[in-house]
Amino acid sequence: MKKRLFSGTAPTGVLTIGNYLGALRNWAVRQEEYDSLFSIVDMHALTVPRDGRELRQRSRDFLCLYLACGLDPEKSTLFLQSGNPAHGELAWILSCHTAMGELSRMTQYKAKAQKSGANAGLFTYPVLMAADILLYGTHLVPVGDDQKQHLELARRLAVRFNKKYGELFTLPEPLIPEKTGRIMNLKDPSSKMDKSHPERETFIALTDTPGEITRKISRAKTDSRGTFDLNDRESGIGNLVRIYSALTGLGEGTVVWEYEHRGYGPFKRDLAEILCESLRPIRERYGEIRGDESYLTELLKRGEEKARRKSEPVLTRVKEAVGLGI
Ligand code: LTN
């Protein structure tokens, strides 16, 4: 039996080169080895008020980019979180086993609540994420390191539940990508590249045109001294070198050696070209399938059937354990 792997992204903003290098590209490799579920976690997107029509479109944009990045519906389960009602059911049960303090300590909640004014969904977001994971007996969860604290909650809930009711849940392990997992904002290299950032200049979207890519890279922040000091966290150069290195497979030292005497101009020109070439097949594939709504509907239906089937054993046992149902 293959081990289970679960990951997902909320369909907000647009998928970026950060999502590609930190997640999607690795997911496509993992799907060969694991029984993988990759969800578009649309219920998580509701923690911020949104237009419903737009959300549904975005979910499909994301599905197409999952496919264009190589996720294969024959090998993996690709589905909308809202397509499997078990997520919401388990989340409720788990929330009744979660202390308020465990949630109010979450750093992401504290940061977001300050910015946008919190609703209860934002507060209980990590419980829904724990449900996503535990529902499928997941062994491995590829996530960025900003999600470690949330995954820790999922693990704590699994242990707590198993102590109380017997071995119901598998204890999930995080799978945190090494340093390419953290691609930074092009204008402010001290913060992570954010797919929902209001300023498009701060990220490279997977669907950006060559013109947009070239312009954004040429305007990306670098160090005024012109050096290739990768450890200087304030200058953006380390981030750009990491992107270059991740796309070409060349070591960071090799990249620096190649360009430190030629300067930022040639480096940025080459980086833009590498990005354009790397993203071209993704953008083209996206363009080919995005218009085929009935194909996408069919895929989503198949995905949600598979997901429901895979979650059925755990949900049934949990409901039985806590005393729900006939
Ligand atoms: N919170 C995650 C998205 C997410 C997720 C999950 C990731 C929701 N449910 C389950 C892994 C497993 C994020 O913001 N990146």
mmCIF file of C-alpha atoms in Angstrom, residues 3-323:
data_model
loop_
_atom_site.group_PDB
_atom_site.id
_atom_site.type_symbol
_atom_site.label_atom_id
_atom_site.label_comp_id
_atom_site.label_asym_id
_atom_site.label_seq_id
_atom_site.Cartn_x
_atom_site.Cartn_y
_atom_site.Cartn_z
ATOM 1 C CA LYS A 3 1.509 6.082 1.686
ATOM 2 C CA ARG A 4 -0.980 8.937 1.562
ATOM 3 C CA LEU A 5 0.027 12.479 0.791
ATOM 4 C CA PHE A 6 -2.250 15.510 1.045
ATOM 5 C CA SER A 7 -1.715 19.151 0.158
ATOM 6 C CA GLY A 8 -3.705 22.080 -1.086
ATOM 7 C CA THR A 9 -3.874 25.764 -1.850
ATOM 8 C CA ALA A 10 -6.687 28.241 -1.323
ATOM 9 C CA PRO A 11 -7.929 29.653 -4.648
ATOM 10 C CA THR A 12 -7.195 33.292 -3.850
ATOM 11 C CA GLY A 13 -5.047 35.600 -5.935
ATOM 12 C CA VAL A 14 -3.006 33.916 -8.672
ATOM 13 C CA LEU A 15 -0.541 31.040 -8.505
ATOM 14 C CA THR A 16 3.036 32.309 -8.658
ATOM 15 C CA ILE A 17 6.550 31.109 -9.331
ATOM 16 C CA GLY A 18 6.773 30.786 -5.542
ATOM 17 C CA ASN A 19 3.911 28.275 -5.522
ATOM 18 C CA TYR A 20 5.520 26.465 -8.440
ATOM 19 C CA LEU A 21 9.011 26.129 -6.986
ATOM 20 C CA GLY A 22 7.870 25.642 -3.401
ATOM 21 C CA ALA A 23 4.936 23.327 -4.010
ATOM 22 C CA LEU A 24 3.468 22.393 -7.406
ATOM 23 C CA ARG A 25 6.695 21.261 -9.038
ATOM 24 C CA ASN A 26 7.468 18.986 -6.093
ATOM 25 C CA TRP A 27 3.904 17.676 -5.912
ATOM 26 C CA ALA A 28 4.211 16.479 -9.492
ATOM 27 C CA VAL A 29 7.251 14.430 -8.482
ATOM 28 C CA ARG A 30 5.666 13.081 -5.297
ATOM 29 C CA GLN A 31 2.539 11.863 -7.056
ATOM 30 C CA GLU A 32 4.645 9.101 -8.646
ATOM 31 C CA GLU A 33 5.481 7.664 -5.255
ATOM 32 C CA TYR A 34 2.478 8.413 -3.028
ATOM 33 C CA ASP A 35 -1.262 8.035 -3.116
ATOM 34 C CA SER A 36 -1.694 11.789 -3.401
ATOM 35 C CA LEU A 37 -4.606 14.150 -2.944
ATOM 36 C CA PHE A 38 -4.206 17.723 -4.125
ATOM 37 C CA SER A 39 -7.099 19.904 -3.174
ATOM 38 C CA ILE A 40 -8.223 23.379 -4.109
ATOM 39 C CA VAL A 41 -9.309 24.393 -0.636
ATOM 40 C CA ASP A 42 -12.105 26.740 -1.604
ATOM 41 C CA MET A 43 -13.739 26.686 1.841
ATOM 42 C CA HIS A 44 -10.559 28.199 3.237
ATOM 43 C CA ALA A 45 -10.932 31.049 0.740
ATOM 44 C CA LEU A 46 -14.175 32.139 2.443
ATOM 45 C CA THR A 47 -12.371 33.467 5.520
ATOM 46 C CA VAL A 48 -12.173 36.736 3.603
ATOM 47 C CA PRO A 49 -15.381 38.054 1.980
ATOM 48 C CA ARG A 50 -15.422 37.285 -1.756
ATOM 49 C CA ASP A 51 -17.587 37.385 -4.821
ATOM 50 C CA GLY A 52 -18.964 33.858 -5.355
ATOM 51 C CA ARG A 53 -18.764 33.898 -9.138
ATOM 52 C CA GLU A 54 -15.178 34.992 -9.026
ATOM 53 C CA LEU A 55 -14.241 32.322 -6.470
ATOM 54 C CA ARG A 56 -15.708 29.587 -8.665
ATOM 55 C CA GLN A 57 -13.737 30.871 -11.672
ATOM 56 C CA ARG A 58 -10.551 30.995 -9.640
ATOM 57 C CA SER A 59 -10.997 27.440 -8.451
ATOM 58 C CA ARG A 60 -11.027 26.415 -12.109
ATOM 59 C CA ASP A 61 -8.026 28.611 -12.910
ATOM 60 C CA PHE A 62 -6.172 26.793 -10.135
ATOM 61 C CA LEU A 63 -7.263 23.372 -11.350
ATOM 62 C CA CYS A 64 -5.919 24.175 -14.820
ATOM 63 C CA LEU A 65 -2.616 25.328 -13.385
ATOM 64 C CA TYR A 66 -2.376 22.159 -11.281
ATOM 65 C CA LEU A 67 -2.773 20.214 -14.523
ATOM 66 C CA ALA A 68 -0.420 22.458 -16.486
ATOM 67 C CA CYS A 69 2.273 21.941 -13.832
ATOM 68 C CA GLY A 70 2.048 18.210 -14.325
ATOM 69 C CA LEU A 71 -0.436 16.967 -11.730
ATOM 70 C CA ASP A 72 -2.107 13.981 -13.332
ATOM 71 C CA PRO A 73 -5.752 13.171 -12.563
ATOM 72 C CA GLU A 74 -5.047 9.511 -13.344
ATOM 73 C CA LYS A 75 -2.353 9.309 -10.676
ATOM 74 C CA SER A 76 -3.609 11.785 -8.075
ATOM 75 C CA THR A 77 -6.929 12.907 -6.670
ATOM 76 C CA LEU A 78 -7.537 16.506 -7.771
ATOM 77 C CA PHE A 79 -10.626 18.026 -6.221
ATOM 78 C CA LEU A 80 -12.400 20.961 -4.626
ATOM 79 C CA GLN A 81 -12.524 20.837 -0.852
ATOM 80 C CA SER A 82 -16.193 21.858 -0.962
ATOM 81 C CA GLY A 83 -16.847 18.839 -3.196
ATOM 82 C CA ASN A 84 -16.404 16.528 -0.233
ATOM 83 C CA PRO A 85 -18.731 17.460 2.649
ATOM 84 C CA ALA A 86 -16.675 15.277 5.002
ATOM 85 C CA HIS A 87 -14.196 18.152 5.436
ATOM 86 C CA GLY A 88 -16.794 20.340 7.095
ATOM 87 C CA GLU A 89 -18.200 17.475 9.159
ATOM 88 C CA LEU A 90 -14.850 16.437 10.584
ATOM 89 C CA ALA A 91 -13.837 20.059 11.146
ATOM 90 C CA TRP A 92 -16.855 20.539 13.415
ATOM 91 C CA ILE A 93 -16.036 17.460 15.461
ATOM 92 C CA LEU A 94 -12.375 18.472 15.759
ATOM 93 C CA SER A 95 -13.305 22.025 16.736
ATOM 94 C CA CYS A 96 -15.151 20.591 19.730
ATOM 95 C CA HIS A 97 -11.866 19.035 20.807
ATOM 96 C CA THR A 98 -9.780 22.182 20.331
ATOM 97 C CA ALA A 99 -9.116 24.725 23.056
ATOM 98 C CA MET A 100 -9.672 28.423 22.300
ATOM 99 C CA GLY A 101 -6.110 29.088 23.482
ATOM 100 C CA GLU A 102 -4.621 26.721 20.923
ATOM 101 C CA LEU A 103 -6.175 28.786 18.155
ATOM 102 C CA SER A 104 -5.572 32.252 19.567
ATOM 103 C CA ARG A 105 -1.845 31.443 19.783
ATOM 104 C CA MET A 106 -1.574 30.877 16.024
ATOM 105 C CA THR A 107 0.777 33.479 14.561
ATOM 106 C CA GLN A 108 -0.955 33.549 11.179
ATOM 107 C CA TYR A 109 -4.294 34.233 12.849
ATOM 108 C CA LYS A 110 -2.834 37.015 14.967
ATOM 109 C CA ALA A 111 -1.277 38.661 11.891
ATOM 110 C CA LYS A 112 -4.368 38.322 9.692
ATOM 111 C CA ALA A 113 -6.866 39.283 12.369
ATOM 112 C CA GLN A 114 -5.038 42.560 12.849
ATOM 113 C CA LYS A 115 -5.114 43.357 9.154
ATOM 114 C CA SER A 116 -8.580 42.457 8.035
ATOM 115 C CA GLY A 117 -10.809 42.254 11.093
ATOM 116 C CA ALA A 118 -11.424 38.673 12.079
ATOM 117 C CA ASN A 119 -14.435 36.424 11.628
ATOM 118 C CA ALA A 120 -14.858 33.081 13.382
ATOM 119 C CA GLY A 121 -13.820 31.221 10.215
ATOM 120 C CA LEU A 122 -10.410 32.857 10.253
ATOM 121 C CA PHE A 123 -10.074 31.774 13.867
ATOM 122 C CA THR A 124 -11.008 28.137 13.231
ATOM 123 C CA TYR A 125 -9.147 27.923 9.894
ATOM 124 C CA PRO A 126 -6.443 25.605 11.365
ATOM 125 C CA VAL A 127 -9.113 23.150 12.523
ATOM 126 C CA LEU A 128 -10.486 22.881 8.991
ATOM 127 C CA MET A 129 -6.938 22.341 7.758
ATOM 128 C CA ALA A 130 -6.455 19.595 10.358
ATOM 129 C CA ALA A 131 -9.649 17.989 9.082
ATOM 130 C CA ASP A 132 -8.374 18.137 5.470
ATOM 131 C CA ILE A 133 -5.317 16.194 6.539
ATOM 132 C CA LEU A 134 -6.652 13.721 9.110
ATOM 133 C CA LEU A 135 -9.688 12.781 7.038
ATOM 134 C CA TYR A 136 -7.585 10.800 4.578
ATOM 135 C CA GLY A 137 -5.231 8.998 6.959
ATOM 136 C CA THR A 138 -2.504 11.234 5.543
ATOM 137 C CA HIS A 139 1.129 10.301 6.238
ATOM 138 C CA LEU A 140 2.819 13.240 4.541
ATOM 139 C CA VAL A 141 1.899 16.882 4.129
ATOM 140 C CA PRO A 142 4.063 19.068 1.887
ATOM 141 C CA VAL A 143 3.719 22.623 3.207
ATOM 142 C CA GLY A 144 5.740 25.806 3.449
ATOM 143 C CA ASP A 145 7.326 26.513 6.790
ATOM 144 C CA ASP A 146 4.687 29.168 7.517
ATOM 145 C CA GLN A 147 2.234 26.248 7.882
ATOM 146 C CA LYS A 148 4.286 24.280 10.408
ATOM 147 C CA GLN A 149 2.310 25.587 13.356
ATOM 148 C CA HIS A 150 -0.962 24.557 11.711
ATOM 149 C CA LEU A 151 0.375 21.104 11.009
ATOM 150 C CA GLU A 152 1.469 20.850 14.626
ATOM 151 C CA LEU A 153 -2.159 21.382 15.647
ATOM 152 C CA ALA A 154 -3.266 18.582 13.319
ATOM 153 C CA ARG A 155 -0.732 16.288 14.983
ATOM 154 C CA ARG A 156 -1.839 17.298 18.474
ATOM 155 C CA LEU A 157 -5.471 16.689 17.608
ATOM 156 C CA ALA A 158 -4.630 13.275 16.154
ATOM 157 C CA VAL A 159 -2.825 12.240 19.337
ATOM 158 C CA ARG A 160 -5.572 13.641 21.568
ATOM 159 C CA PHE A 161 -8.278 11.849 19.618
ATOM 160 C CA ASN A 162 -6.419 8.568 19.492
ATOM 161 C CA LYS A 163 -5.853 8.645 23.252
ATOM 162 C CA LYS A 164 -9.505 9.216 23.897
ATOM 163 C CA TYR A 165 -11.131 6.999 21.264
ATOM 164 C CA GLY A 166 -8.496 4.519 20.080
ATOM 165 C CA GLU A 167 -6.347 4.549 16.956
ATOM 166 C CA LEU A 168 -8.501 6.526 14.516
ATOM 167 C CA PHE A 169 -6.046 8.935 12.958
ATOM 168 C CA THR A 170 -2.676 8.558 11.271
ATOM 169 C CA LEU A 171 -0.057 10.943 12.646
ATOM 170 C CA PRO A 172 0.854 13.220 9.711
ATOM 171 C CA GLU A 173 4.438 14.353 9.071
ATOM 172 C CA PRO A 174 5.312 17.675 7.460
ATOM 173 C CA LEU A 175 7.382 17.681 4.303
ATOM 174 C CA ILE A 176 9.049 21.086 4.237
ATOM 175 C CA PRO A 177 10.987 21.894 1.054
ATOM 176 C CA GLU A 178 14.543 23.173 1.512
ATOM 177 C CA LYS A 179 15.411 26.758 0.755
ATOM 178 C CA THR A 180 13.773 27.013 -2.677
ATOM 179 C CA GLY A 181 10.573 26.596 -0.693
ATOM 180 C CA ARG A 182 10.811 30.219 0.262
ATOM 181 C CA ILE A 183 10.632 32.536 -2.718
ATOM 182 C CA MET A 184 10.370 36.146 -1.608
ATOM 183 C CA ASN A 185 8.442 39.229 -2.701
ATOM 184 C CA LEU A 186 10.260 40.939 -5.612
ATOM 185 C CA LYS A 187 9.805 44.420 -4.165
ATOM 186 C CA ASP A 188 10.211 43.563 -0.486
ATOM 187 C CA PRO A 189 12.546 40.579 -0.124
ATOM 188 C CA SER A 190 11.963 40.410 3.624
ATOM 189 C CA SER A 191 8.455 38.985 3.104
ATOM 190 C CA LYS A 192 7.370 35.843 1.306
ATOM 191 C CA MET A 193 6.035 36.088 -2.263
ATOM 192 C CA ASP A 194 2.270 36.294 -1.746
ATOM 193 C CA LYS A 195 -0.145 35.123 -4.466
ATOM 194 C CA SER A 196 -2.833 37.436 -3.061
ATOM 195 C CA HIS A 197 -0.678 40.560 -2.906
ATOM 196 C CA PRO A 198 -2.582 43.574 -4.319
ATOM 197 C CA GLU A 199 0.500 44.726 -6.295
ATOM 198 C CA ARG A 200 1.289 42.459 -9.224
ATOM 199 C CA GLU A 201 4.854 43.780 -9.421
ATOM 200 C CA THR A 202 5.704 41.841 -6.256
ATOM 201 C CA PHE A 203 5.284 38.398 -7.831
ATOM 202 C CA ILE A 204 5.646 36.456 -11.087
ATOM 203 C CA ALA A 205 2.354 34.746 -11.900
ATOM 204 C CA LEU A 206 2.494 31.416 -13.723
ATOM 205 C CA THR A 207 0.378 32.955 -16.460
ATOM 206 C CA ASP A 208 2.421 36.162 -16.847
ATOM 207 C CA THR A 209 3.432 36.967 -20.429
ATOM 208 C CA PRO A 210 7.117 37.224 -21.407
ATOM 209 C CA GLY A 211 6.708 41.006 -21.483
ATOM 210 C CA GLU A 212 5.361 41.096 -17.928
ATOM 211 C CA ILE A 213 8.051 38.721 -16.676
ATOM 212 C CA THR A 214 10.852 40.765 -18.215
ATOM 213 C CA ARG A 215 9.485 44.022 -16.824
ATOM 214 C CA LYS A 216 8.989 42.623 -13.316
ATOM 215 C CA ILE A 217 12.466 41.100 -13.155
ATOM 216 C CA SER A 218 14.110 44.255 -14.435
ATOM 217 C CA ARG A 219 12.343 46.217 -11.676
ATOM 218 C CA ALA A 220 12.900 43.664 -8.921
ATOM 219 C CA LYS A 221 14.737 45.011 -5.896
ATOM 220 C CA THR A 222 18.474 44.435 -5.708
ATOM 221 C CA ASP A 223 21.300 45.845 -3.654
ATOM 222 C CA SER A 224 22.466 49.370 -4.575
ATOM 223 C CA ARG A 225 26.096 48.251 -4.096
ATOM 224 C CA GLY A 226 25.716 45.807 -6.957
ATOM 225 C CA THR A 227 27.139 42.845 -5.066
ATOM 226 C CA PHE A 228 26.052 39.210 -5.173
ATOM 227 C CA ASP A 229 25.954 38.741 -1.395
ATOM 228 C CA LEU A 230 23.467 35.907 -0.925
ATOM 229 C CA ASN A 231 23.369 36.261 2.826
ATOM 230 C CA ASP A 232 22.210 39.869 2.787
ATOM 231 C CA ARG A 233 18.538 39.316 3.519
ATOM 232 C CA GLU A 234 17.540 42.881 2.708
ATOM 233 C CA SER A 235 18.849 42.869 -0.851
ATOM 234 C CA GLY A 236 16.717 40.856 -3.243
ATOM 235 C CA ILE A 237 19.679 39.303 -5.036
ATOM 236 C CA GLY A 238 19.755 36.101 -2.999
ATOM 237 C CA ASN A 239 16.123 35.517 -3.886
ATOM 238 C CA LEU A 240 16.735 36.080 -7.615
ATOM 239 C CA VAL A 241 19.752 33.780 -7.570
ATOM 240 C CA ARG A 242 17.649 31.121 -5.825
ATOM 241 C CA ILE A 243 15.000 31.363 -8.544
ATOM 242 C CA TYR A 244 17.686 31.125 -11.233
ATOM 243 C CA SER A 245 19.277 28.160 -9.498
ATOM 244 C CA ALA A 246 15.986 26.349 -8.907
ATOM 245 C CA LEU A 247 14.978 26.674 -12.569
ATOM 246 C CA THR A 248 18.317 25.685 -14.103
ATOM 247 C CA GLY A 249 19.569 23.166 -11.558
ATOM 248 C CA LEU A 250 22.858 25.101 -11.311
ATOM 249 C CA GLY A 251 24.249 25.614 -7.824
ATOM 250 C CA GLU A 252 23.896 29.096 -6.347
ATOM 251 C CA GLY A 253 27.673 29.452 -6.153
ATOM 252 C CA THR A 254 27.964 28.678 -9.845
ATOM 253 C CA VAL A 255 25.376 31.317 -10.694
ATOM 254 C CA VAL A 256 27.176 33.937 -8.628
ATOM 255 C CA TRP A 257 30.518 32.998 -10.178
ATOM 256 C CA GLU A 258 28.993 33.380 -13.636
ATOM 257 C CA TYR A 259 27.586 36.869 -13.036
ATOM 258 C CA GLU A 260 29.421 38.677 -10.267
ATOM 259 C CA HIS A 261 31.820 40.280 -12.731
ATOM 260 C CA ARG A 262 29.167 41.034 -15.319
ATOM 261 C CA GLY A 263 26.689 42.698 -12.989
ATOM 262 C CA TYR A 264 22.939 42.813 -12.439
ATOM 263 C CA GLY A 265 22.006 43.826 -16.007
ATOM 264 C CA PRO A 266 23.098 40.625 -17.769
ATOM 265 C CA PHE A 267 21.991 38.536 -14.778
ATOM 266 C CA LYS A 268 18.472 39.927 -14.842
ATOM 267 C CA ARG A 269 18.203 39.629 -18.616
ATOM 268 C CA ASP A 270 19.187 35.963 -18.499
ATOM 269 C CA LEU A 271 16.967 35.252 -15.499
ATOM 270 C CA ALA A 272 13.977 36.797 -17.303
ATOM 271 C CA GLU A 273 14.650 34.637 -20.331
ATOM 272 C CA ILE A 274 14.948 31.477 -18.235
ATOM 273 C CA LEU A 275 11.686 32.316 -16.491
ATOM 274 C CA CYS A 276 9.916 32.964 -19.807
ATOM 275 C CA GLU A 277 11.116 29.648 -21.215
ATOM 276 C CA SER A 278 10.285 27.690 -18.058
ATOM 277 C CA LEU A 279 6.788 29.124 -17.798
ATOM 278 C CA ARG A 280 5.982 29.001 -21.509
ATOM 279 C CA PRO A 281 4.785 25.358 -21.535
ATOM 280 C CA ILE A 282 2.703 25.972 -18.403
ATOM 281 C CA ARG A 283 1.091 29.094 -19.838
ATOM 282 C CA GLU A 284 0.412 27.338 -23.137
ATOM 283 C CA ARG A 285 -1.092 24.241 -21.558
ATOM 284 C CA TYR A 286 -3.216 26.462 -19.342
ATOM 285 C CA GLY A 287 -4.485 28.292 -22.426
ATOM 286 C CA GLU A 288 -5.398 25.019 -24.119
ATOM 287 C CA ILE A 289 -7.551 23.638 -21.314
ATOM 288 C CA ARG A 290 -8.969 26.649 -19.473
ATOM 289 C CA GLY A 291 -11.739 27.187 -22.050
ATOM 290 C CA ASP A 292 -12.989 23.615 -21.917
ATOM 291 C CA GLU A 293 -15.517 23.996 -19.112
ATOM 292 C CA SER A 294 -17.218 20.652 -19.615
ATOM 293 C CA TYR A 295 -13.901 18.795 -19.452
ATOM 294 C CA LEU A 296 -13.074 20.626 -16.213
ATOM 295 C CA THR A 297 -16.497 19.889 -14.744
ATOM 296 C CA GLU A 298 -16.019 16.230 -15.547
ATOM 297 C CA LEU A 299 -12.575 16.172 -13.923
ATOM 298 C CA LEU A 300 -13.874 17.866 -10.789
ATOM 299 C CA LYS A 301 -16.757 15.421 -10.516
ATOM 300 C CA ARG A 302 -14.406 12.468 -10.809
ATOM 301 C CA GLY A 303 -12.031 14.026 -8.307
ATOM 302 C CA GLU A 304 -14.710 14.591 -5.729
ATOM 303 C CA GLU A 305 -16.006 11.048 -6.064
ATOM 304 C CA LYS A 306 -12.513 9.709 -5.465
ATOM 305 C CA ALA A 307 -12.020 12.019 -2.495
ATOM 306 C CA ARG A 308 -15.330 11.009 -0.916
ATOM 307 C CA ARG A 309 -14.485 7.373 -1.295
ATOM 308 C CA LYS A 310 -11.070 7.834 0.300
ATOM 309 C CA SER A 311 -12.408 9.772 3.287
ATOM 310 C CA GLU A 312 -15.317 7.463 4.006
ATOM 311 C CA PRO A 313 -13.559 4.979 6.333
ATOM 312 C CA VAL A 314 -12.140 7.624 8.678
ATOM 313 C CA LEU A 315 -15.286 9.726 8.851
ATOM 314 C CA THR A 316 -17.452 6.685 9.563
ATOM 315 C CA ARG A 317 -15.217 5.551 12.396
ATOM 316 C CA VAL A 318 -14.942 9.021 13.906
ATOM 317 C CA LYS A 319 -18.700 9.530 13.917
ATOM 318 C CA GLU A 320 -19.179 6.157 15.473
ATOM 319 C CA ALA A 321 -16.552 6.887 18.128
ATOM 320 C CA VAL A 322 -18.052 10.234 19.167
ATOM 321 C CA GLY A 323 -21.629 8.936 19.061
#
